[in-house]
Amino acid sequence: MSKANILVVEDNEDLGQTLGDVLRKEGNKVSLALTGEHALTVLEKEIINLVLLDINLPDINGIELLQQIKEKDPDILVIMITALTDPKPAVNAMKMGAYDYLMKPFELDELKLNVAKALETHDLKREVKLKSKEEYPDNELFGETKPIRELKKLIQIVASTPKTSVLIQGESGTGKELVANAVHNWSRRRDKPLVKINCGAIPESLLESELFGHEKGAFTDAKILKKGLFEMANNGTIFLDEISSMQMSMQPKFLRVIETQSFRRIGGTSNIQIDVRIIAATNRNLEDCIERQIFREDLYYRLKVMVIDIPPLRDRQADIMPLAMLFIERNNKEIGKEIKGISPETQERMLNYKWPGNVRELKNVIERAVILCSEDTLLLDHLPELRDGVSKLAPSNEFPSLANDDDSLEAMEKQHIFKVLGKNNGNKSQTARILEISRSTLREKMKNYGIA
Ligand SMILES: Nc1ncnc2c1ncn2[C@@H]1O[C@H](COP(=O)(O)OP(=O)(O)OP(=O)(O)O)[C@@H](O)[C@H]1O
Ligand SMILES: [Mg+2]
């Protein structure tokens, strides 16, 4: 039986206590309410998975309360308790969404069984939901080389802590999201949700209600209660991707949630406690962002309790060939080819290429090469960007030419050099002419920026 937050609503205090004790012994967290009013305030403040609800309450009719609970959150499981010998009200309750009912007097074993069954069904349902959402089976960190083994060891250490925040740093395409998945999947939170938030992608106007949710009636369009991402991540992990693009105005709000592990729905009057691990990822240097005053220092220090640095692919040459072979195999399977290897000349180029798009670029390059190749060995001709020494991916993909307001001059310069080089097929003289700098300056800049 999985652990759950259970609310017992029972006006007979002795019975309530006994039920609570039994359920606590099974590993659940139990709150007790003697009245319907009290039950509603608990539901307001805490995230409850299951309610044990007496039909006969002093203030509100149990059936009415059931209705309110289901309106609030249809996912909450409700088991009715009834003293009446007439099962009709109980049957009615089940029609209205109660999971089951218990007739007083009942054995405590019967209670345990009922609750366990309800929670199991609930878990199963969630699992099915999660499984169907899984993107690819291949989202696993691959590699047995020293750098990857060290990375995995570090992930294991982090994953074994209950809720230490993690900051993952690495250039675009190095595998930050894979690492975040691994931290979650190797932790005790693995059966709970991993909620991913791309901080740059949600428009600011929506961000608050996306994150915090809102109460029914909080504003004109708020017809029903909406749970925010923080609430959905309860007991699991929140992955804040591209943390550096989070608006300055949102940052203190995040910091507060991370520090207090609680938040308020929009229009809500009380704080809701949550238990989440925060993983953040960035491909920018956050210290630079602090200097440029687009990132708060206090948030930075709160996040960087544990830092995982993923080196760029060019700095871990040992990974290039094994990863390339992995991607060849996967693509072979997918499109029914039987490519066995890579020509020595191509391997040589691959090892010396700078891979500005890192593993993602390698993956894409190999995918295209496998499609183009009709022999059983990949040749340089199948990897045009390596043959010509210029990453065609970079200008279109990794370095969008539209500069952001908060891009540094350096970043823009790098993007621009990339773009012009790409347009001129890597021809340095022509590129230098267009940029109105000398060839040697261009060479120098390319070296500094790691442009092949
Ligand atoms: N060690 C690895 N084994 C297998 N695949 C990998 C590995 N590292 C990265 N990849 C693959 O490379 C691609 C990019 O990885 P990911 O999306 O995690 O990078 P990222 O650092 O989050 O990039 P970005 O900064 O652009 O968001 C993915 O398709 C991922 O599956
Ligand atoms: Mg990513």
Short mmCIF file of C-alpha atoms and ligand atoms in Angstrom, two decimals:
data_model
loop_
_atom_site.label_atom_id
_atom_site.label_comp_id
_atom_site.label_asym_id
_atom_site.label_seq_id
_atom_site.Cartn_x
_atom_site.Cartn_y
_atom_site.Cartn_z
CA MET A 1 0.00 0.00 0.00
CA SER A 2 1.38 3.37 -0.92
CA LYS A 3 1.60 6.11 1.67
CA ALA A 4 -1.14 8.67 1.45
CA ASN A 5 -2.49 11.79 3.09
CA ILE A 6 -5.77 10.74 4.61
CA LEU A 7 -8.47 12.87 6.19
CA VAL A 8 -10.85 11.18 8.59
CA VAL A 9 -14.13 13.06 9.01
CA GLU A 10 -15.95 11.53 11.96
CA ASP A 11 -17.92 13.31 14.69
CA ASN A 12 -17.38 10.47 17.13
CA GLU A 13 -13.95 11.48 18.37
CA ASP A 14 -13.01 8.09 19.85
CA LEU A 15 -13.84 6.27 16.66
CA GLY A 16 -12.00 8.93 14.63
CA GLN A 17 -8.88 8.48 16.77
CA THR A 18 -9.00 4.68 16.44
CA LEU A 19 -9.34 4.89 12.65
CA GLY A 20 -6.53 7.42 12.53
CA ASP A 21 -4.22 5.20 14.56
CA VAL A 22 -4.85 2.18 12.36
CA LEU A 23 -4.15 4.13 9.17
CA ARG A 24 -1.06 5.79 10.62
CA LYS A 25 0.36 2.38 11.47
CA GLU A 26 0.06 1.54 7.78
CA GLY A 27 2.38 4.44 7.03
CA ASN A 28 -0.15 7.10 6.08
CA LYS A 29 -0.35 10.68 7.27
CA VAL A 30 -3.72 11.20 8.89
CA SER A 31 -5.68 14.34 9.84
CA LEU A 32 -8.89 14.22 11.83
CA ALA A 33 -11.92 16.49 11.47
CA LEU A 34 -14.94 16.36 13.76
CA THR A 35 -17.21 18.51 11.62
CA GLY A 36 -17.83 19.22 7.95
CA GLU A 37 -16.65 22.81 8.39
CA HIS A 38 -13.41 21.62 9.90
CA ALA A 39 -12.97 19.10 7.07
CA LEU A 40 -13.27 21.87 4.51
CA THR A 41 -10.57 23.95 6.15
CA VAL A 42 -8.21 20.96 6.21
CA LEU A 43 -8.90 20.32 2.52
CA GLU A 44 -8.13 23.95 1.88
CA LYS A 45 -4.73 23.77 3.55
CA GLU A 46 -3.44 20.31 2.82
CA ILE A 47 -3.16 18.06 -0.15
CA ILE A 48 -5.38 15.11 0.67
CA ASN A 49 -5.49 11.87 -1.31
CA LEU A 50 -8.26 10.06 0.49
CA VAL A 51 -11.16 11.05 2.75
CA LEU A 52 -12.92 8.69 5.11
CA LEU A 53 -16.26 10.40 5.44
CA ASP A 54 -19.04 9.77 7.93
CA ILE A 55 -22.43 10.35 6.33
CA ASN A 56 -23.90 11.65 9.59
CA LEU A 57 -22.19 14.85 10.60
CA PRO A 58 -23.46 17.49 13.01
CA ASP A 59 -23.19 20.44 10.62
CA ILE A 60 -23.16 19.35 6.99
CA ASN A 61 -24.78 16.31 5.45
CA GLY A 62 -22.00 13.88 4.44
CA ILE A 63 -23.43 13.58 0.95
CA GLU A 64 -23.27 17.34 0.52
CA LEU A 65 -19.69 17.37 1.73
CA LEU A 66 -18.86 14.59 -0.73
CA GLN A 67 -20.22 16.78 -3.49
CA GLN A 68 -18.09 19.70 -2.40
CA ILE A 69 -14.97 17.55 -2.19
CA LYS A 70 -15.50 16.15 -5.66
CA GLU A 71 -16.14 19.60 -7.05
CA LYS A 72 -12.94 20.81 -5.49
CA ASP A 73 -10.85 17.93 -6.71
CA PRO A 74 -12.30 14.90 -8.47
CA ASP A 75 -9.07 12.98 -7.87
CA ILE A 76 -9.62 12.76 -4.11
CA LEU A 77 -10.80 9.28 -3.14
CA VAL A 78 -13.73 9.20 -0.75
CA ILE A 79 -14.85 6.22 1.30
CA MET A 80 -18.16 6.78 3.07
CA ILE A 81 -18.90 5.52 6.56
CA THR A 82 -22.50 4.91 7.37
CA ALA A 83 -24.26 3.69 10.47
CA LEU A 84 -27.55 3.24 8.77
CA THR A 85 -28.67 -0.26 8.02
CA ASP A 86 -30.24 1.08 4.88
CA PRO A 87 -27.52 1.06 2.19
CA LYS A 88 -29.39 3.50 -0.06
CA PRO A 89 -27.53 6.68 0.97
CA ALA A 90 -24.26 4.84 0.58
CA VAL A 91 -25.19 3.63 -2.86
CA ASN A 92 -26.19 7.18 -3.76
CA ALA A 93 -22.85 8.39 -2.56
CA MET A 94 -21.10 5.94 -4.87
CA LYS A 95 -23.09 7.24 -7.79
CA MET A 96 -21.79 10.67 -6.89
CA GLY A 97 -18.21 9.59 -7.07
CA ALA A 98 -17.45 7.98 -3.71
CA TYR A 99 -15.04 5.10 -4.19
CA ASP A 100 -16.61 2.73 -1.66
CA TYR A 101 -18.48 2.61 1.63
CA LEU A 102 -18.13 0.95 4.99
CA MET A 103 -21.15 -0.02 7.09
CA LYS A 104 -20.82 0.53 10.86
CA PRO A 105 -19.87 -1.47 12.80
CA PHE A 106 -16.97 -2.66 10.67
CA GLU A 107 -13.79 -4.58 11.43
CA LEU A 108 -10.57 -2.57 11.35
CA ASP A 109 -9.15 -5.11 8.91
CA GLU A 110 -12.00 -4.37 6.57
CA LEU A 111 -11.11 -0.70 6.77
CA LYS A 112 -7.46 -1.39 6.03
CA LEU A 113 -8.35 -3.53 3.07
CA ASN A 114 -10.75 -0.96 1.66
CA VAL A 115 -8.28 1.87 1.95
CA ALA A 116 -5.45 -0.20 0.47
CA LYS A 117 -7.61 -1.19 -2.48
CA ALA A 118 -8.63 2.41 -3.12
CA LEU A 119 -5.05 3.66 -3.04
CA GLU A 120 -3.89 0.87 -5.30
CA THR A 121 -6.47 1.70 -7.92
CA HIS A 122 -5.42 5.29 -7.63
CA ASP A 123 -1.74 4.47 -8.13
CA LEU A 124 -2.53 2.25 -11.07
CA LYS A 125 -4.53 4.97 -12.74
CA ARG A 126 -1.70 7.42 -12.24
CA GLU A 127 0.83 4.98 -13.55
CA VAL A 128 -1.16 4.47 -16.71
CA LYS A 129 -1.41 8.22 -17.13
CA LEU A 130 2.33 8.64 -16.63
CA LYS A 131 3.25 5.74 -18.90
CA SER A 132 1.23 7.09 -21.77
CA LYS A 133 3.00 10.40 -21.38
CA GLU A 134 6.47 8.90 -21.62
CA GLU A 135 8.14 10.23 -24.74
CA TYR A 136 10.88 7.90 -25.87
CA PRO A 137 12.25 4.82 -24.24
CA ASP A 138 15.66 6.18 -25.20
CA ASN A 139 15.76 9.00 -22.69
CA GLU A 140 18.42 7.29 -20.69
CA LEU A 141 21.90 8.48 -19.97
CA PHE A 142 24.16 6.29 -22.05
CA GLY A 143 27.85 5.68 -21.66
CA GLU A 144 30.48 3.83 -19.70
CA THR A 145 33.34 6.21 -20.26
CA LYS A 146 35.04 7.84 -17.30
CA PRO A 147 33.27 11.21 -17.58
CA ILE A 148 29.85 9.58 -17.82
CA ARG A 149 30.60 7.15 -15.01
CA GLU A 150 31.58 10.09 -12.84
CA LEU A 151 28.46 11.93 -13.84
CA LYS A 152 26.33 8.92 -12.95
CA LYS A 153 28.04 8.56 -9.59
CA LEU A 154 27.30 12.17 -8.77
CA ILE A 155 23.68 11.76 -9.85
CA GLN A 156 23.39 8.76 -7.57
CA ILE A 157 24.68 10.73 -4.60
CA VAL A 158 22.31 13.60 -5.28
CA ALA A 159 19.39 11.25 -5.90
CA SER A 160 19.91 9.56 -2.55
CA THR A 161 19.35 12.83 -0.67
CA PRO A 162 15.68 13.43 0.11
CA LYS A 163 15.29 16.91 -1.24
CA THR A 164 18.55 18.70 -1.87
CA SER A 165 18.23 21.23 -4.69
CA VAL A 166 20.30 20.57 -7.77
CA LEU A 167 21.67 22.96 -10.35
CA ILE A 168 22.64 21.37 -13.65
CA GLN A 169 24.99 23.42 -15.79
CA GLY A 170 26.04 22.64 -19.32
CA GLU A 171 26.02 23.94 -22.84
CA SER A 172 23.00 23.38 -25.01
CA GLY A 173 22.55 19.73 -25.99
CA THR A 174 24.88 18.25 -23.38
CA GLY A 175 22.11 16.22 -21.76
CA LYS A 176 20.84 18.40 -18.91
CA GLU A 177 17.32 17.11 -19.22
CA LEU A 178 18.51 13.51 -19.24
CA VAL A 179 20.42 14.19 -16.05
CA ALA A 180 17.35 15.76 -14.45
CA ASN A 181 15.32 12.67 -15.41
CA ALA A 182 17.97 10.48 -13.85
CA VAL A 183 18.04 12.42 -10.57
CA HIS A 184 14.29 11.93 -10.30
CA ASN A 185 14.17 8.33 -11.49
CA TRP A 186 16.98 7.18 -9.25
CA SER A 187 15.49 8.86 -6.18
CA ARG A 188 12.80 7.70 -3.82
CA ARG A 189 10.48 10.11 -5.57
CA ARG A 190 10.55 8.05 -8.76
CA ASP A 191 6.90 6.96 -8.49
CA LYS A 192 5.76 10.51 -7.96
CA PRO A 193 5.44 13.19 -10.63
CA LEU A 194 8.35 14.90 -12.34
CA VAL A 195 6.94 18.23 -13.44
CA LYS A 196 8.94 20.13 -16.05
CA ILE A 197 8.66 23.86 -16.37
CA ASN A 198 10.39 25.71 -19.15
CA CYS A 199 10.86 29.06 -17.48
CA GLY A 200 11.29 30.89 -20.75
CA ALA A 201 8.30 29.38 -22.51
CA ILE A 202 5.35 30.27 -20.28
CA PRO A 203 4.19 33.85 -20.88
CA GLU A 204 4.46 35.92 -17.74
CA SER A 205 0.75 36.65 -17.63
CA LEU A 206 -0.02 32.93 -17.36
CA LEU A 207 2.90 31.91 -15.24
CA GLU A 208 1.36 32.54 -11.85
CA SER A 209 -1.84 30.66 -12.45
CA GLU A 210 0.11 27.85 -14.15
CA LEU A 211 2.40 27.54 -11.18
CA PHE A 212 0.15 28.23 -8.25
CA GLY A 213 -3.27 27.33 -9.62
CA HIS A 214 -6.35 29.21 -8.56
CA GLU A 215 -9.41 28.78 -6.41
CA LYS A 216 -12.82 28.46 -7.92
CA GLY A 217 -14.08 31.99 -8.49
CA ALA A 218 -10.68 33.64 -8.03
CA PHE A 219 -11.36 35.65 -11.18
CA THR A 220 -14.04 35.77 -13.86
CA ASP A 221 -12.76 32.83 -15.88
CA ALA A 222 -11.97 30.71 -12.86
CA LYS A 223 -15.04 28.49 -13.08
CA ILE A 224 -13.41 25.56 -11.33
CA LEU A 225 -10.52 25.11 -9.01
CA LYS A 226 -7.30 24.64 -10.92
CA LYS A 227 -4.25 22.97 -9.48
CA GLY A 228 -0.96 24.56 -10.34
CA LEU A 229 2.24 22.80 -11.33
CA PHE A 230 3.67 23.10 -7.83
CA GLU A 231 0.71 21.26 -6.41
CA MET A 232 0.85 18.59 -9.10
CA ALA A 233 4.49 17.98 -8.30
CA ASN A 234 3.80 17.30 -4.63
CA ASN A 235 6.03 14.53 -3.27
CA GLY A 236 7.86 14.51 -6.57
CA THR A 237 10.32 16.73 -8.40
CA ILE A 238 10.10 20.04 -10.18
CA PHE A 239 12.45 20.61 -13.08
CA LEU A 240 12.98 24.28 -13.84
CA ASP A 241 14.50 24.33 -17.29
CA GLU A 242 16.31 27.39 -18.62
CA ILE A 243 16.18 28.99 -15.22
CA SER A 244 18.17 32.01 -16.42
CA SER A 245 15.26 33.11 -18.59
CA MET A 246 12.90 33.40 -15.64
CA GLN A 247 11.62 36.95 -15.36
CA MET A 248 13.15 38.97 -12.55
CA SER A 249 9.67 39.65 -11.18
CA MET A 250 8.95 35.93 -10.76
CA GLN A 251 12.22 35.06 -9.09
CA PRO A 252 11.37 36.16 -5.53
CA LYS A 253 8.10 34.20 -5.73
CA PHE A 254 9.98 31.08 -6.69
CA LEU A 255 12.52 31.61 -3.99
CA ARG A 256 9.75 31.83 -1.42
CA VAL A 257 8.15 28.57 -2.55
CA ILE A 258 11.50 26.81 -2.53
CA GLU A 259 12.37 28.08 0.93
CA THR A 260 9.06 27.61 2.67
CA GLN A 261 7.91 24.59 0.64
CA SER A 262 4.50 26.18 0.61
CA PHE A 263 2.44 28.43 -1.61
CA ARG A 264 -1.01 29.90 -2.00
CA ARG A 265 -3.42 29.35 -4.88
CA ILE A 266 -4.51 32.57 -6.55
CA GLY A 267 -7.57 33.70 -4.61
CA GLY A 268 -6.73 31.29 -1.82
CA THR A 269 -6.53 32.34 1.79
CA SER A 270 -4.23 29.76 3.27
CA ASN A 271 -0.84 28.29 2.51
CA ILE A 272 -0.59 24.82 1.06
CA GLN A 273 2.36 22.75 2.17
CA ILE A 274 4.23 20.76 -0.43
CA ASP A 275 7.22 18.48 -0.45
CA VAL A 276 9.24 18.76 -3.64
CA ARG A 277 12.79 18.56 -4.87
CA ILE A 278 13.86 21.38 -7.13
CA ILE A 279 16.16 20.72 -10.07
CA ALA A 280 17.17 23.70 -12.18
CA ALA A 281 19.10 23.72 -15.43
CA THR A 282 20.93 26.44 -17.26
CA ASN A 283 23.13 26.74 -20.31
CA ARG A 284 24.20 30.22 -19.31
CA ASN A 285 26.62 31.17 -16.65
CA LEU A 286 24.38 32.33 -13.82
CA GLU A 287 27.12 34.36 -12.21
CA ASP A 288 27.30 36.42 -15.39
CA CYS A 289 23.53 36.78 -15.27
CA ILE A 290 23.78 38.06 -11.69
CA GLU A 291 26.36 40.58 -12.77
CA ARG A 292 24.08 41.75 -15.55
CA GLN A 293 21.28 41.97 -12.99
CA ILE A 294 18.93 39.59 -14.70
CA PHE A 295 19.27 36.92 -12.05
CA ARG A 296 18.93 37.19 -8.30
CA GLU A 297 21.89 36.21 -6.25
CA ASP A 298 19.79 34.81 -3.38
CA LEU A 299 17.95 32.47 -5.74
CA TYR A 300 21.24 31.38 -7.24
CA TYR A 301 22.66 30.40 -3.86
CA ARG A 302 19.46 28.62 -2.92
CA LEU A 303 19.65 26.52 -6.10
CA LYS A 304 23.32 25.70 -6.20
CA VAL A 305 23.40 23.50 -3.11
CA MET A 306 24.52 20.69 -5.38
CA VAL A 307 25.94 21.49 -8.78
CA ILE A 308 26.24 19.03 -11.63
CA ASP A 309 28.43 20.30 -14.43
CA ILE A 310 28.14 18.48 -17.72
CA PRO A 311 31.22 19.10 -19.80
CA PRO A 312 30.78 19.94 -23.49
CA LEU A 313 31.16 16.97 -25.81
CA ARG A 314 34.44 18.31 -27.26
CA ASP A 315 35.98 18.00 -23.79
CA ARG A 316 35.06 14.35 -23.45
CA GLN A 317 36.29 12.89 -26.67
CA ALA A 318 36.05 9.37 -25.28
CA ASP A 319 32.27 9.67 -25.42
CA ILE A 320 32.01 10.65 -29.07
CA MET A 321 32.43 7.25 -30.74
CA PRO A 322 30.37 5.19 -28.26
CA LEU A 323 27.52 7.70 -28.52
CA ALA A 324 27.80 7.77 -32.30
CA MET A 325 27.58 3.97 -32.40
CA LEU A 326 24.55 4.07 -30.11
CA PHE A 327 22.79 6.52 -32.41
CA ILE A 328 23.73 4.47 -35.48
CA GLU A 329 22.20 1.37 -33.90
CA ARG A 330 19.01 3.18 -32.95
CA ASN A 331 18.64 4.65 -36.43
CA ASN A 332 19.45 1.34 -38.07
CA LYS A 333 16.57 -0.20 -36.20
CA GLU A 334 14.23 2.63 -36.93
CA ILE A 335 14.72 2.75 -40.68
CA GLY A 336 15.85 -0.79 -41.29
CA LYS A 337 19.47 -0.27 -42.28
CA GLU A 338 22.53 -2.23 -41.33
CA ILE A 339 25.30 0.28 -41.02
CA LYS A 340 28.21 -1.28 -39.19
CA GLY A 341 30.66 1.51 -38.57
CA ILE A 342 32.35 4.75 -39.43
CA SER A 343 35.32 5.18 -41.75
CA PRO A 344 38.63 6.00 -40.01
CA GLU A 345 38.88 9.35 -41.80
CA THR A 346 35.40 10.32 -40.59
CA GLN A 347 36.17 9.19 -37.05
CA GLU A 348 39.23 11.37 -37.05
CA ARG A 349 37.16 14.39 -38.09
CA MET A 350 34.48 13.60 -35.54
CA LEU A 351 37.01 13.50 -32.74
CA ASN A 352 38.44 16.87 -33.71
CA TYR A 353 35.18 18.60 -34.48
CA LYS A 354 34.01 21.08 -31.81
CA TRP A 355 30.38 19.93 -31.61
CA PRO A 356 28.87 23.31 -30.69
CA GLY A 357 25.47 21.62 -30.41
CA ASN A 358 26.98 18.83 -28.31
CA VAL A 359 25.24 15.44 -28.05
CA ARG A 360 22.09 16.74 -29.69
CA GLU A 361 24.11 17.79 -32.73
CA LEU A 362 25.90 14.44 -32.82
CA LYS A 363 22.56 12.68 -32.67
CA ASN A 364 21.13 14.74 -35.52
CA VAL A 365 24.24 14.46 -37.66
CA ILE A 366 24.23 10.69 -37.29
CA GLU A 367 20.54 10.43 -38.01
CA ARG A 368 20.98 12.28 -41.28
CA ALA A 369 24.10 10.34 -42.16
CA VAL A 370 22.33 7.01 -41.66
CA ILE A 371 19.57 8.14 -43.98
CA LEU A 372 22.04 9.30 -46.63
CA CYS A 373 24.29 6.27 -46.42
CA SER A 374 23.68 3.32 -48.70
CA GLU A 375 26.90 1.45 -47.92
CA ASP A 376 27.61 -0.27 -44.62
CA THR A 377 30.08 2.36 -43.40
CA LEU A 378 29.50 6.04 -42.75
CA LEU A 379 31.81 8.21 -44.87
CA LEU A 380 32.73 11.85 -44.63
CA ASP A 381 30.33 12.59 -47.49
CA HIS A 382 27.45 11.55 -45.29
CA LEU A 383 28.42 14.15 -42.69
CA PRO A 384 28.65 17.36 -44.71
CA GLU A 385 29.01 19.69 -41.72
CA LEU A 386 32.13 17.85 -40.64
CA ARG A 387 33.50 17.69 -44.13
CA ASP A 388 33.11 21.47 -44.48
CA GLY A 389 34.08 22.21 -40.91
CA VAL A 390 30.99 24.34 -40.20
CA SER A 391 28.04 23.41 -38.12
CA LYS A 392 24.92 24.06 -40.18
CA LEU A 393 22.84 23.29 -37.13
CA ALA A 394 24.19 26.09 -35.14
CA PRO A 395 22.81 29.17 -36.87
CA SER A 396 19.30 27.81 -37.29
CA ASN A 397 18.95 25.83 -34.12
CA GLU A 398 21.26 26.43 -31.26
CA PHE A 399 21.88 30.10 -31.80
CA PRO A 400 18.72 31.76 -33.00
CA SER A 401 19.69 34.91 -34.81
CA LEU A 402 17.13 37.09 -33.04
CA ALA A 403 18.96 38.40 -30.03
CA ASN A 404 17.21 38.48 -26.68
CA ASP A 405 17.20 41.69 -24.74
CA ASP A 406 19.35 40.11 -22.11
CA ASP A 407 21.93 38.51 -24.39
CA SER A 408 25.49 39.57 -23.77
CA LEU A 409 27.49 41.22 -26.51
CA GLU A 410 29.75 38.21 -26.54
CA ALA A 411 26.89 35.81 -27.08
CA MET A 412 25.60 37.96 -29.91
CA GLU A 413 29.00 38.15 -31.48
CA LYS A 414 29.34 34.38 -31.36
CA GLN A 415 25.90 33.95 -32.91
CA HIS A 416 26.65 36.42 -35.63
CA ILE A 417 29.99 34.88 -36.55
CA PHE A 418 28.27 31.50 -36.71
CA LYS A 419 25.56 32.80 -38.94
CA VAL A 420 27.86 34.53 -41.40
CA LEU A 421 30.23 31.56 -41.49
CA GLY A 422 27.30 29.24 -42.14
CA LYS A 423 25.98 31.42 -44.96
CA ASN A 424 29.40 31.45 -46.55
CA ASN A 425 29.98 27.73 -46.24
CA GLY A 426 32.76 28.20 -43.77
CA ASN A 427 34.83 30.42 -46.02
CA LYS A 428 36.90 32.46 -43.56
CA SER A 429 38.21 35.14 -45.96
CA GLN A 430 34.73 35.94 -47.14
CA THR A 431 33.35 35.90 -43.60
CA ALA A 432 36.11 38.20 -42.35
CA ARG A 433 35.40 40.59 -45.22
CA ILE A 434 31.71 40.75 -44.42
CA LEU A 435 32.40 41.23 -40.73
CA GLU A 436 35.00 43.85 -41.57
CA ILE A 437 37.69 42.27 -39.47
CA SER A 438 41.00 40.69 -40.39
CA ARG A 439 41.29 36.97 -40.99
CA SER A 440 43.54 36.63 -37.97
CA THR A 441 41.03 38.40 -35.73
CA LEU A 442 38.33 36.09 -37.04
CA ARG A 443 40.53 33.07 -36.37
CA GLU A 444 41.21 34.33 -32.87
CA LYS A 445 37.52 34.87 -32.14
CA MET A 446 36.58 31.49 -33.55
CA LYS A 447 39.14 29.88 -31.31
CA ASN A 448 37.85 31.73 -28.26
CA TYR A 449 34.26 30.77 -28.97
CA GLY A 450 35.13 27.19 -29.77
CA ILE A 451 33.92 27.44 -33.35
CA ALA A 452 35.44 24.75 -35.52
N1 LIG B 1 24.72 10.51 -22.40
C1 LIG B 1 23.74 10.50 -23.29
N2 LIG B 1 23.24 9.32 -23.75
C2 LIG B 1 22.26 9.30 -24.68
N3 LIG B 1 21.70 10.37 -25.21
C3 LIG B 1 22.14 11.56 -24.80
C4 LIG B 1 23.17 11.70 -23.81
N4 LIG B 1 23.39 13.00 -23.60
C5 LIG B 1 22.53 13.66 -24.39
N5 LIG B 1 21.77 12.82 -25.11
C6 LIG B 1 20.73 13.17 -26.11
O1 LIG B 1 21.05 14.44 -26.62
C7 LIG B 1 19.89 15.25 -26.78
C8 LIG B 1 20.02 16.51 -25.97
O2 LIG B 1 19.92 16.20 -24.59
P1 LIG B 1 19.11 17.16 -23.58
O3 LIG B 1 17.81 17.58 -24.18
O4 LIG B 1 19.06 16.48 -22.28
O5 LIG B 1 20.12 18.39 -23.56
P2 LIG B 1 20.02 19.78 -22.81
O6 LIG B 1 21.32 19.98 -22.15
O7 LIG B 1 18.80 19.81 -21.96
O8 LIG B 1 19.89 20.79 -24.02
P3 LIG B 1 19.25 22.28 -24.05
O9 LIG B 1 20.15 23.17 -23.25
O10 LIG B 1 19.29 22.62 -25.50
O11 LIG B 1 17.88 22.16 -23.50
C9 LIG B 1 18.72 14.39 -26.35
O12 LIG B 1 18.13 13.81 -27.48
C10 LIG B 1 19.35 13.34 -25.49
O13 LIG B 1 18.61 12.15 -25.55
MG MG B 2 17.10 21.00 -22.11
#
